[in-house]
Amino acid sequence: MSIEQVLRETLEKILASIEAPGLQSLTNESNLFENLDSLTVVDMLLEAEMQLEKATGRYVTLADETIFDASKSPLRTWAGWVAYVESKHAG
Amino acid sequence: MQPPQPRRIAIVSDCVSKPLFRLRAEDVGCEIAVEHCDIDQHLQVLLSGVDADALVLHVGFRYFDLREPMGSVRQRLDELITGIKRFLQQTSAVLILNTVTPPTHRLVGRDHLEALSMTHEINGRFIDLARRERRVALADLAAVLTSVGLDRAINLQNDWVMRMPFTGAAVPAISSEYAKVLRERFVARKKVLVIDADNTLWRGVVGEDGVEGVDVGEDYPGAVFHAFQRQLLVARRSGLVLAMVSKNNLADVQEVFARRSMPLKWDDFTTHRVNWQRKSENIASIAQELDVGVESFVMIDDNPFELEEVSRSLPGVTCVQFDWQKPAEALSLLFKTPGLSAWEVTAEDSRKALQYAEESQRREIRASAGSLEDYIRSLDIRIEVGRNRLAALARVSQLTNKTNQFNLTTRRYSEAEIRDAMADGAVYDFRVIDRLGDMGIVGVVIVRNGEIEAFLMSCRALGREIESNMLAYVCARHRSQPLRATYFPTAKNAMVSNFYDRNGFELRQAIDGKKQYENVGMQRTLVPVPISEVD
């Protein structure tokens, strides 16, 4: 399973328990930062770390100082989030 | 019908608490509504109180920073304990604390000793509170995190960035521990463990391998079964009833117990069905014999086919597979199956297995007695009644939470709520004793503001006029004004829908099945049972 698939499934799981109309049809430009509150972001990151560890066998910390930064957060676009996680896992 | 009220849980934490409390009703065993207080506001919440059934006070290494001088950590602990004591004085909520983990790294050995000692002091004082205060429970998060593995459970970077020190590997384990503590406090415990014999109590099939061929010794793999039997014995002593259901020849199974040295003895099983019938039929028959609903049953069996058959026929039964080839899982079954653990064991719980055996004898006497009066006289029944007895607090609360059928209002009370009812009115506990044994406290009546707001009795005591004698006693104690009473219908209490009508109360109003009554004087002739008052 690709990293993008893992992230997509993780997001679907998180969205099952909250209202986030802006993320119903996900595109590369979808803005997670604006559509998820900070507690949900924490949830999503924990879940993504765990699912990625299962899929790749490696535990990688995803949160860094940019996550909650409105001008730098990789969560501002779906494509940016996927690229960010892929680079973390490649590093 | 009354919809069940969710238990209200407030949580104050030194980390983001939402991921820790993403609990579903099935995790806890009842509906819950969780309120997350602002982060790090422990003392403020303790001093201002909360409008909730339970407050979870989650503390970790942010709250107790062991890199600070120990004097300041101790001062923080003292302040917290003072706040906790004030909280317990001012509210009636349950308080849930947690154990903390010791530091794992050190530069200077003696400093590490200080930090270790401080960790023990924190945990020791929390344990002491939980021992002394009935309303304090303890989530053993130190054990949970050790089980997950500290390096795997804690991520400092996540703590700095998100105020969430726990990884996705630890969060479900922590949630489960909190769910377990809440369940132990607010949900009735399971009552009956239905155990298979072959490949569950011993390795092998007695009908094929013979009595000497089955393995239940001290060496592996027999040791797995030996250890499991010891666990079952402990479970029995804690109040769970053991019942054996096995597809076997009865004589073969009995011979194993007679000839092999094992922790469990044949008599440890309150009842058994060793035959070739479907297991669901046998379990239904045991439920009828013990007068216990199948939702209070847990079935443990090695055979997935048998578990599936029972699951389909009796969906209320919790079915768990015993796989001796995975010893770690097999020997943690009893601890991980929801509903089997209890926060504490009352005297009544400890005698449970014996009480069911006594009950069988009573049924035999009833069958041979000429009349109800003869039967009651032949048993030499007497009732002891206590009023507002703190010593009975745990049992009274337990009965209000587990009694479904003979329960007029099905109102659930925490121990704190019972304490409040004692302060505002009268809480009567009724203990029943006869020549066969002591049934313990089986009935509860709560009267407040001229109204019977709770009237309930364990179904074990039915058929002996106990309930009518209880009502007559309470009415006699409240003669100054006519007592009011209510029947609230639920899915399970139809058996008492006319209880007040039959006992001389007059119906005043009936809306949507809810009936309100007033006592106009007991008119019914009772078979009297001697009642004595106890302190």
XYZ file of C-alpha atoms in Angstrom:
626
model
C 0.000 0.000 0.000
C 1.379 3.448 -0.914
C 1.868 6.206 1.619
C -0.877 8.208 -0.057
C -3.303 5.300 0.329
C -2.447 4.962 4.008
C -2.976 8.696 4.531
C -6.257 8.610 2.621
C -7.585 5.720 4.732
C -6.454 7.458 7.884
C -8.258 10.646 6.891
C -11.421 8.677 6.070
C -11.322 7.080 9.501
C -10.949 10.465 11.185
C -13.719 12.025 9.072
C -16.112 9.236 10.087
C -16.484 10.805 13.525
C -16.514 14.534 12.677
C -18.198 17.008 10.358
C -15.822 18.420 7.744
C -17.869 19.332 4.621
C -14.846 20.918 2.949
C -13.109 17.540 2.778
C -15.936 15.440 1.399
C -14.474 15.299 -2.086
C -10.733 15.199 -1.672
C -8.514 16.853 -4.336
C -4.834 17.733 -4.383
C -5.804 21.258 -3.347
C -8.026 20.267 -0.406
C -7.025 22.249 2.673
C -6.764 20.043 5.776
C -5.403 22.884 7.881
C -8.552 24.971 7.515
C -11.016 22.128 7.687
C -9.744 20.235 10.736
C -9.496 21.623 14.242
C -6.193 21.250 16.060
C -7.373 18.359 18.251
C -8.476 16.456 15.171
C -5.095 17.122 13.589
C -3.452 15.552 16.661
C -5.713 12.545 16.269
C -4.955 12.251 12.564
C -1.206 12.457 13.081
C -1.205 9.767 15.756
C -3.334 7.501 13.616
C -1.205 8.153 10.517
C 2.016 7.390 12.423
C 0.564 4.103 13.615
C -0.847 3.042 10.232
C 2.347 3.956 8.423
C 4.362 1.929 10.924
C 2.106 -1.049 10.181
C 2.440 -0.553 6.422
C 6.175 0.203 6.236
C 7.588 -1.350 9.408
C 9.101 2.033 10.396
C 7.890 4.436 13.047
C 8.430 7.997 11.910
C 7.398 11.120 13.854
C 5.284 13.295 11.605
C 4.760 16.430 13.664
C 7.310 19.210 13.500
C 7.326 22.945 14.112
C 5.523 23.661 10.821
C 2.426 21.542 11.445
C 0.396 24.245 13.211
C 2.010 27.179 11.364
C -0.655 28.840 9.188
C 1.874 29.974 6.580
C 4.050 26.845 6.470
C 1.907 23.883 7.457
C 2.055 20.955 5.030
C -1.621 20.453 5.797
C -2.578 23.448 3.665
C -3.011 21.146 0.674
C -3.580 17.411 0.377
C -0.768 17.094 -2.167
C 1.554 19.004 0.170
C 0.658 16.708 3.071
C 1.348 13.577 1.042
C 4.691 14.969 -0.191
C 5.644 15.992 3.373
C 4.981 12.512 4.766
C 6.753 10.833 1.852
C 9.836 12.976 2.467
C 9.757 12.194 6.217
C 9.631 8.498 5.450
C 12.373 8.770 2.842
C 14.641 10.647 5.273
C -39.803 4.318 28.484
C -36.924 6.276 29.930
C -33.921 6.516 27.636
C -30.781 5.557 29.570
C -28.983 8.648 30.804
C -25.365 8.814 29.659
C -22.736 8.855 32.371
C -21.109 12.286 32.356
C -17.330 12.134 32.450
C -15.147 15.230 32.838
C -11.420 15.058 32.148
C -8.661 17.453 33.024
C -5.224 16.577 31.755
C -1.667 17.774 31.275
C -1.845 16.712 27.626
C -4.421 16.859 24.829
C -7.076 14.559 26.242
C -9.387 14.065 23.289
C -7.506 11.136 21.698
C -7.465 9.316 25.057
C -11.233 9.453 25.442
C -12.526 8.562 22.010
C -14.573 5.845 23.713
C -17.706 4.220 22.343
C -20.617 2.985 24.442
C -19.591 -0.622 23.758
C -16.101 0.060 25.118
C -17.457 1.194 28.468
C -20.693 -0.786 28.565
C -22.895 2.309 28.848
C -23.472 5.612 27.092
C -21.033 8.312 28.164
C -20.809 12.046 27.530
C -17.253 13.378 27.842
C -16.383 16.955 28.695
C -12.751 17.995 28.163
C -11.685 20.708 30.593
C -8.952 23.175 29.651
C -5.487 21.682 29.646
C -3.396 21.956 32.854
C -6.298 23.247 34.965
C -6.181 20.441 37.533
C -6.324 22.519 40.694
C -8.880 24.956 39.292
C -11.197 22.088 38.332
C -10.727 20.345 41.682
C -11.487 23.493 43.632
C -14.449 24.632 41.534
C -15.934 21.121 41.211
C -17.599 19.582 38.150
C -21.138 18.670 37.226
C -20.315 15.091 36.254
C -20.545 11.507 37.475
C -16.777 11.135 37.303
C -13.740 13.362 36.987
C -10.618 11.940 35.371
C -7.551 13.719 36.701
C -4.880 12.738 34.218
C -1.313 13.557 35.270
C 1.945 12.673 33.543
C 5.494 13.927 33.326
C 4.350 17.440 32.432
C 2.490 17.752 35.733
C 5.229 16.090 37.751
C 8.459 17.167 36.079
C 11.062 15.020 37.805
C 13.912 17.155 36.429
C 12.883 19.863 38.871
C 14.110 19.856 42.491
C 12.250 17.174 44.405
C 11.068 19.705 46.966
C 9.023 21.560 44.361
C 7.631 18.304 42.930
C 6.553 17.283 46.430
C 4.946 20.667 46.975
C 2.995 20.212 43.738
C 1.904 16.771 44.921
C 0.819 18.158 48.296
C -1.239 20.872 46.580
C -2.862 18.312 44.333
C -3.747 16.003 47.245
C -5.228 18.968 49.138
C -7.298 19.840 46.060
C -8.433 16.231 45.723
C -9.561 16.090 49.353
C -11.520 19.292 48.960
C -13.077 17.972 45.743
C -14.181 14.808 47.541
C -15.749 16.864 50.322
C -17.597 19.187 47.978
C -18.882 16.881 45.243
C -20.334 13.410 44.936
C -18.476 12.477 41.741
C -16.121 9.546 41.354
C -12.496 10.638 40.942
C -10.177 8.689 38.672
C -6.439 9.098 39.229
C -3.574 7.400 37.407
C -0.200 5.928 38.272
C 2.850 7.577 36.723
C 5.941 5.998 35.199
C 9.443 6.405 36.639
C 12.142 8.185 34.609
C 14.175 5.815 32.456
C 17.357 7.825 31.836
C 19.989 9.012 34.267
C 23.205 10.961 34.386
C 23.839 10.803 38.108
C 22.807 7.644 39.913
C 21.932 9.317 43.229
C 19.743 11.901 41.475
C 17.990 9.053 39.746
C 17.310 7.461 43.118
C 15.597 10.684 44.194
C 13.449 10.725 41.062
C 12.577 7.062 41.489
C 11.665 7.642 45.100
C 9.471 10.596 44.115
C 7.644 8.463 41.523
C 6.949 5.867 44.206
C 5.749 8.604 46.547
C 3.320 9.983 43.941
C 1.962 6.535 43.165
C 1.928 5.570 46.840
C -0.171 8.558 47.824
C -2.596 7.966 44.948
C -2.879 4.290 45.909
C -3.454 5.263 49.512
C -6.270 7.621 48.485
C -7.892 4.916 46.380
C -7.673 2.481 49.287
C -9.223 4.843 51.810
C -11.755 6.757 49.702
C -14.407 4.617 48.067
C -14.989 7.269 45.413
C -11.414 7.256 44.189
C -10.405 4.827 41.455
C -6.992 4.312 39.956
C -6.116 3.756 36.301
C -2.806 1.917 36.289
C -1.275 3.743 33.342
C 2.258 2.954 34.509
C 1.496 -0.737 33.971
C -0.205 -0.011 30.649
C 2.739 2.005 29.313
C 5.196 -0.612 30.535
C 3.182 -3.230 28.715
C 3.291 -1.221 25.471
C 6.962 -0.368 26.016
C 7.948 3.139 27.093
C 10.133 3.859 24.073
C 7.310 2.801 21.803
C 4.618 4.551 23.835
C 6.099 8.015 24.303
C 7.178 10.516 21.674
C 8.704 13.693 23.103
C 8.586 15.515 19.778
C 4.824 15.007 19.600
C 4.585 16.250 23.171
C 6.473 19.445 22.347
C 4.638 20.105 19.081
C 1.136 18.911 19.979
C 1.037 18.414 23.767
C 0.406 14.749 23.081
C 3.224 12.606 24.485
C 1.664 9.272 23.614
C 2.036 7.509 20.284
C -0.726 5.818 18.336
C 0.517 2.543 19.809
C -0.145 3.707 23.373
C -3.371 5.686 22.951
C -5.696 2.663 22.449
C -4.148 0.909 25.464
C -4.630 3.993 27.656
C -8.218 4.399 26.408
C -8.913 0.742 27.228
C -7.621 1.191 30.767
C -9.869 4.202 31.319
C -12.808 2.317 29.770
C -12.161 -0.559 32.171
C -12.118 1.731 35.215
C -15.367 3.419 34.117
C -17.004 0.064 33.457
C -15.983 -1.217 36.885
C -17.602 1.826 38.458
C -20.756 2.243 36.431
C -21.705 -1.031 34.733
C -22.992 -4.272 36.254
C -20.433 -7.063 36.171
C -20.937 -10.291 34.227
C -22.082 -13.136 36.471
C -21.507 -16.514 34.884
C -18.458 -18.047 33.199
C -19.416 -20.963 30.984
C -16.368 -23.139 30.467
C -15.726 -25.936 28.012
C -13.703 -28.962 29.183
C -11.581 -30.549 26.399
C -8.761 -28.262 25.228
C -9.947 -25.562 27.606
C -9.582 -27.040 31.093
C -7.034 -29.593 29.899
C -5.180 -30.375 26.737
C -6.694 -33.219 24.794
C -10.052 -34.913 24.368
C -10.909 -37.139 27.303
C -13.177 -39.375 25.185
C -10.242 -40.129 22.853
C -7.097 -39.650 24.943
C -8.457 -41.139 28.154
C -8.366 -39.757 31.687
C -4.590 -40.253 31.994
C -3.990 -39.010 28.461
C -5.214 -35.447 28.929
C -2.520 -32.958 29.926
C -2.947 -30.533 32.793
C 0.377 -30.774 34.558
C 3.114 -28.381 35.620
C 5.047 -28.648 32.319
C 4.211 -26.985 29.032
C 1.733 -27.283 27.399
C -0.279 -28.739 30.284
C 0.950 -25.816 32.419
C -1.145 -23.400 30.336
C -4.309 -25.252 31.366
C -3.134 -25.612 34.942
C -2.563 -21.848 35.119
C -5.931 -21.153 33.504
C -7.678 -23.349 36.081
C -5.989 -21.366 38.848
C -7.251 -18.150 37.277
C -10.774 -19.577 37.121
C -10.569 -20.449 40.790
C -9.638 -16.859 41.618
C -12.507 -15.655 39.415
C -14.888 -17.919 41.334
C -13.685 -16.546 44.653
C -14.322 -13.030 43.336
C -17.989 -13.848 42.816
C -18.182 -15.193 39.264
C -20.191 -18.386 38.931
C -18.529 -21.246 37.049
C -20.687 -23.446 34.841
C -19.387 -26.249 32.674
C -20.846 -26.899 29.239
C -19.104 -29.709 27.395
C -19.960 -32.135 24.615
C -18.810 -35.240 26.383
C -19.858 -38.249 28.412
C -20.561 -37.033 31.940
C -18.783 -40.015 33.514
C -15.576 -39.312 31.545
C -15.424 -35.690 32.675
C -16.201 -36.537 36.281
C -13.481 -39.157 36.222
C -10.884 -36.560 35.196
C -11.824 -34.488 38.239
C -11.788 -37.577 40.472
C -8.443 -38.982 39.354
C -6.324 -36.049 38.206
C -4.785 -33.494 40.500
C -5.993 -30.102 39.281
C -6.638 -26.659 40.827
C -10.372 -26.853 40.023
C -12.597 -29.437 41.679
C -15.892 -30.732 40.367
C -17.783 -28.883 43.116
C -16.306 -25.554 42.031
C -18.795 -25.626 39.167
C -22.150 -24.396 40.397
C -23.874 -26.226 37.582
C -22.963 -28.198 34.496
C -24.357 -29.553 31.251
C -22.194 -32.388 30.002
C -24.091 -33.964 27.125
C -24.353 -33.913 23.338
C -26.914 -31.166 22.950
C -26.291 -27.835 21.263
C -24.336 -25.569 23.600
C -26.778 -22.691 23.113
C -29.575 -24.916 24.445
C -27.468 -25.849 27.437
C -26.593 -22.230 28.189
C -30.239 -21.164 27.890
C -31.129 -23.933 30.315
C -28.462 -22.773 32.784
C -29.726 -19.187 32.484
C -33.166 -20.444 33.444
C -31.828 -22.549 36.297
C -29.814 -19.690 37.806
C -32.422 -17.080 36.897
C -29.757 -14.917 35.284
C -30.088 -13.202 31.889
C -27.814 -14.524 29.130
C -26.278 -11.052 28.732
C -24.522 -11.764 32.047
C -22.842 -14.862 30.565
C -19.341 -15.206 29.163
C -18.608 -18.412 27.271
C -15.019 -19.643 26.975
C -14.387 -22.445 24.506
C -11.556 -23.561 22.231
C -13.846 -24.393 19.327
C -14.779 -21.507 16.971
C -17.723 -23.528 15.652
C -19.274 -23.816 19.121
C -18.677 -20.119 19.810
C -20.323 -19.206 16.507
C -23.326 -21.434 17.251
C -23.877 -19.762 20.626
C -23.264 -16.266 19.214
C -25.950 -16.779 16.606
C -28.511 -18.374 18.913
C -27.878 -16.255 22.007
C -26.438 -12.915 20.828
C -26.337 -11.564 24.391
C -23.668 -14.062 25.451
C -20.078 -12.793 25.257
C -18.140 -15.520 23.440
C -14.378 -15.797 23.831
C -12.020 -18.283 22.235
C -9.440 -20.061 24.405
C -6.411 -20.780 22.224
C -3.859 -22.647 24.322
C -1.317 -22.359 21.513
C -1.153 -18.633 22.260
C -0.543 -18.879 26.007
C -0.072 -15.162 26.588
C -3.457 -14.430 25.041
C -5.163 -17.401 26.659
C -3.959 -16.419 30.113
C -5.026 -12.799 29.719
C -8.569 -13.641 28.579
C -10.141 -13.174 31.982
C -8.485 -9.789 32.448
C -9.239 -8.450 28.988
C -12.810 -9.619 28.464
C -15.010 -6.564 29.125
C -17.284 -6.878 32.118
C -15.387 -9.533 34.056
C -13.371 -7.222 36.266
C -14.777 -5.431 39.290
C -13.452 -2.536 41.330
C -14.191 -4.357 44.554
C -15.818 -7.552 45.711
C -18.636 -7.351 48.252
C -19.349 -10.059 50.814
C -22.370 -11.037 48.713
C -20.151 -11.445 45.640
C -17.804 -13.797 47.481
C -20.680 -16.059 48.472
C -22.309 -16.012 45.031
C -21.412 -19.530 43.923
C -22.546 -20.965 47.241
C -25.764 -18.965 47.099
C -26.750 -20.463 43.752
C -26.257 -23.957 45.192
C -28.440 -23.029 48.171
C -31.014 -21.702 45.764
C -31.224 -25.084 44.046
C -32.004 -26.667 47.420
C -34.724 -24.074 48.045
C -36.331 -24.923 44.730
C -36.448 -28.569 45.726
C -38.078 -27.688 49.046
C -40.577 -25.430 47.255
C -41.523 -28.251 44.903
C -42.303 -30.585 47.798
C -44.007 -28.007 50.069
C -47.813 -28.012 50.208
C -48.417 -24.247 50.193
C -46.457 -21.013 50.003
C -47.013 -20.570 53.721
C -45.649 -24.052 54.461
C -42.666 -23.368 52.246
C -41.824 -20.034 53.908
C -42.206 -21.534 57.383
C -40.077 -24.540 56.488
C -37.222 -22.260 55.454
C -37.223 -20.286 58.741
C -36.795 -17.071 56.785
C -35.949 -13.862 58.582
C -35.137 -10.395 57.318
C -32.650 -7.914 58.732
C -33.212 -4.310 57.753
C -30.745 -1.453 58.038
C -31.415 2.230 57.526
C -28.789 4.628 56.123
C -25.972 2.221 56.862
C -22.676 3.357 55.394
C -21.397 -0.188 55.783
C -23.921 -1.274 53.159
C -23.097 1.549 50.732
C -21.179 -0.489 48.156
C -23.723 -3.294 48.044
C -26.703 -0.927 47.851
C -25.145 0.985 44.958
C -24.212 -2.279 43.265
C -27.788 -3.588 43.528
C -29.249 -0.389 42.060
C -26.899 -0.741 39.110
C -27.358 -4.430 38.371
C -31.007 -5.139 39.168
C -33.175 -4.957 36.070
C -36.210 -7.165 36.496
C -37.548 -6.569 39.994
C -36.847 -2.863 39.853
C -39.732 -0.398 39.946
C -37.877 2.695 38.712
C -34.554 1.294 37.380
C -32.805 4.383 38.643
C -29.045 3.819 38.914
C -27.124 5.272 41.833
C -23.414 5.763 42.325
C -22.134 5.344 45.877
C -21.997 9.123 46.160
C -25.635 9.387 45.123
C -26.602 6.787 47.720
C -24.718 8.832 50.298
C -26.738 11.896 49.234
C -29.995 9.920 49.486
C -29.018 8.840 53.013
C -28.463 12.466 53.963
C -31.762 13.623 52.450
C -34.010 10.655 53.233
C -33.952 6.973 54.084
C -32.065 4.191 52.335
C -33.189 0.766 53.573
C -31.159 -2.355 52.910
C -32.772 -5.751 53.405
C -30.780 -8.877 54.153
C -32.452 -12.261 53.937
C -31.370 -15.311 55.920
C -32.919 -18.762 56.090
C -31.916 -22.165 57.375
C -30.041 -22.947 54.153
C -27.855 -19.889 54.218
C -27.383 -16.157 54.176
C -28.525 -14.544 50.922
C -26.913 -11.270 51.959
C -28.424 -7.885 51.131
C -30.928 -8.550 48.361
C -33.350 -5.629 48.584
C -33.139 -1.849 48.598
C -35.785 0.815 49.140
C -35.021 4.526 48.958
C -37.544 7.009 50.335
C -37.038 10.725 49.866
C -39.480 13.612 50.109
C -42.411 11.322 50.859
C -41.815 9.199 47.773
C -40.403 5.725 47.164
C -37.904 6.650 44.489
C -36.279 3.213 44.320
C -37.683 -0.212 45.130
C -35.719 -3.186 43.940
C -34.867 -6.723 44.871
C -32.598 -9.399 43.538
C -34.673 -11.986 41.675
C -32.985 -14.688 43.762
C -35.237 -13.707 46.647
C -38.480 -13.900 44.705
C -41.337 -16.198 45.626
C -40.984 -15.843 49.390
C -43.120 -12.765 50.027
C -39.937 -10.860 50.855
C -40.865 -7.960 48.595
C -44.304 -7.467 50.127
C -42.880 -7.634 53.632
C -40.263 -5.046 52.621
C -42.964 -2.707 51.342
C -45.130 -3.213 54.415
C -42.167 -2.422 56.654
C -41.300 0.773 54.789
C -44.921 1.958 54.788
C -45.109 1.350 58.538
C -41.999 3.475 59.046
C -43.477 6.365 57.051
C -46.970 6.571 58.484
C -47.038 10.344 58.943
C -48.077 10.945 55.342
C -49.214 8.598 52.555
C -46.175 7.450 50.616
C -46.104 8.099 46.881
C -44.524 5.610 44.509
C -43.819 5.260 40.788
C -43.441 2.455 38.302
C -41.276 3.318 35.264
C -41.551 0.687 32.538
C -38.338 -0.593 30.941
C -37.616 -3.423 28.537
C -36.949 -5.731 31.491
C -39.180 -4.856 34.424
C -42.643 -5.893 33.210
C -42.794 -8.434 36.070
C -43.352 -5.608 38.569
C -45.785 -3.494 36.530
C -48.609 -4.291 38.960
C -46.574 -4.645 42.132
C -48.002 -1.572 43.824
C -51.560 -2.452 42.702
C -51.190 -5.869 44.323
C -49.921 -4.380 47.550
C -52.606 -1.901 48.449
C -51.383 1.217 46.645
C -53.859 3.257 44.645
C -53.132 4.288 41.071
C -53.249 8.077 40.690
C -51.981 8.605 37.173
C -50.785 6.522 34.221
C -49.068 8.132 31.243
C -47.128 6.199 28.588
C -46.790 3.206 30.889
C -45.429 5.295 33.755
C -47.720 4.813 36.756
C -47.908 6.941 39.866
C -49.363 5.589 43.083
C -50.216 6.540 46.600
C -50.336 4.307 49.631
C -53.890 4.105 50.948
C -53.150 1.486 53.582
C -51.962 -2.038 53.123
C -54.946 -4.221 52.388
C -53.303 -7.436 51.427
C -52.872 -10.320 53.843
C -49.205 -11.193 53.975
C -47.409 -14.328 54.898
C -45.419 -12.546 57.582
C -41.660 -12.866 57.717
C -39.902 -11.788 60.939
C -38.029 -8.513 60.452
C -35.381 -7.209 62.814
C -33.597 -3.871 62.628
C -29.793 -3.758 62.580
C -27.302 -0.906 62.914
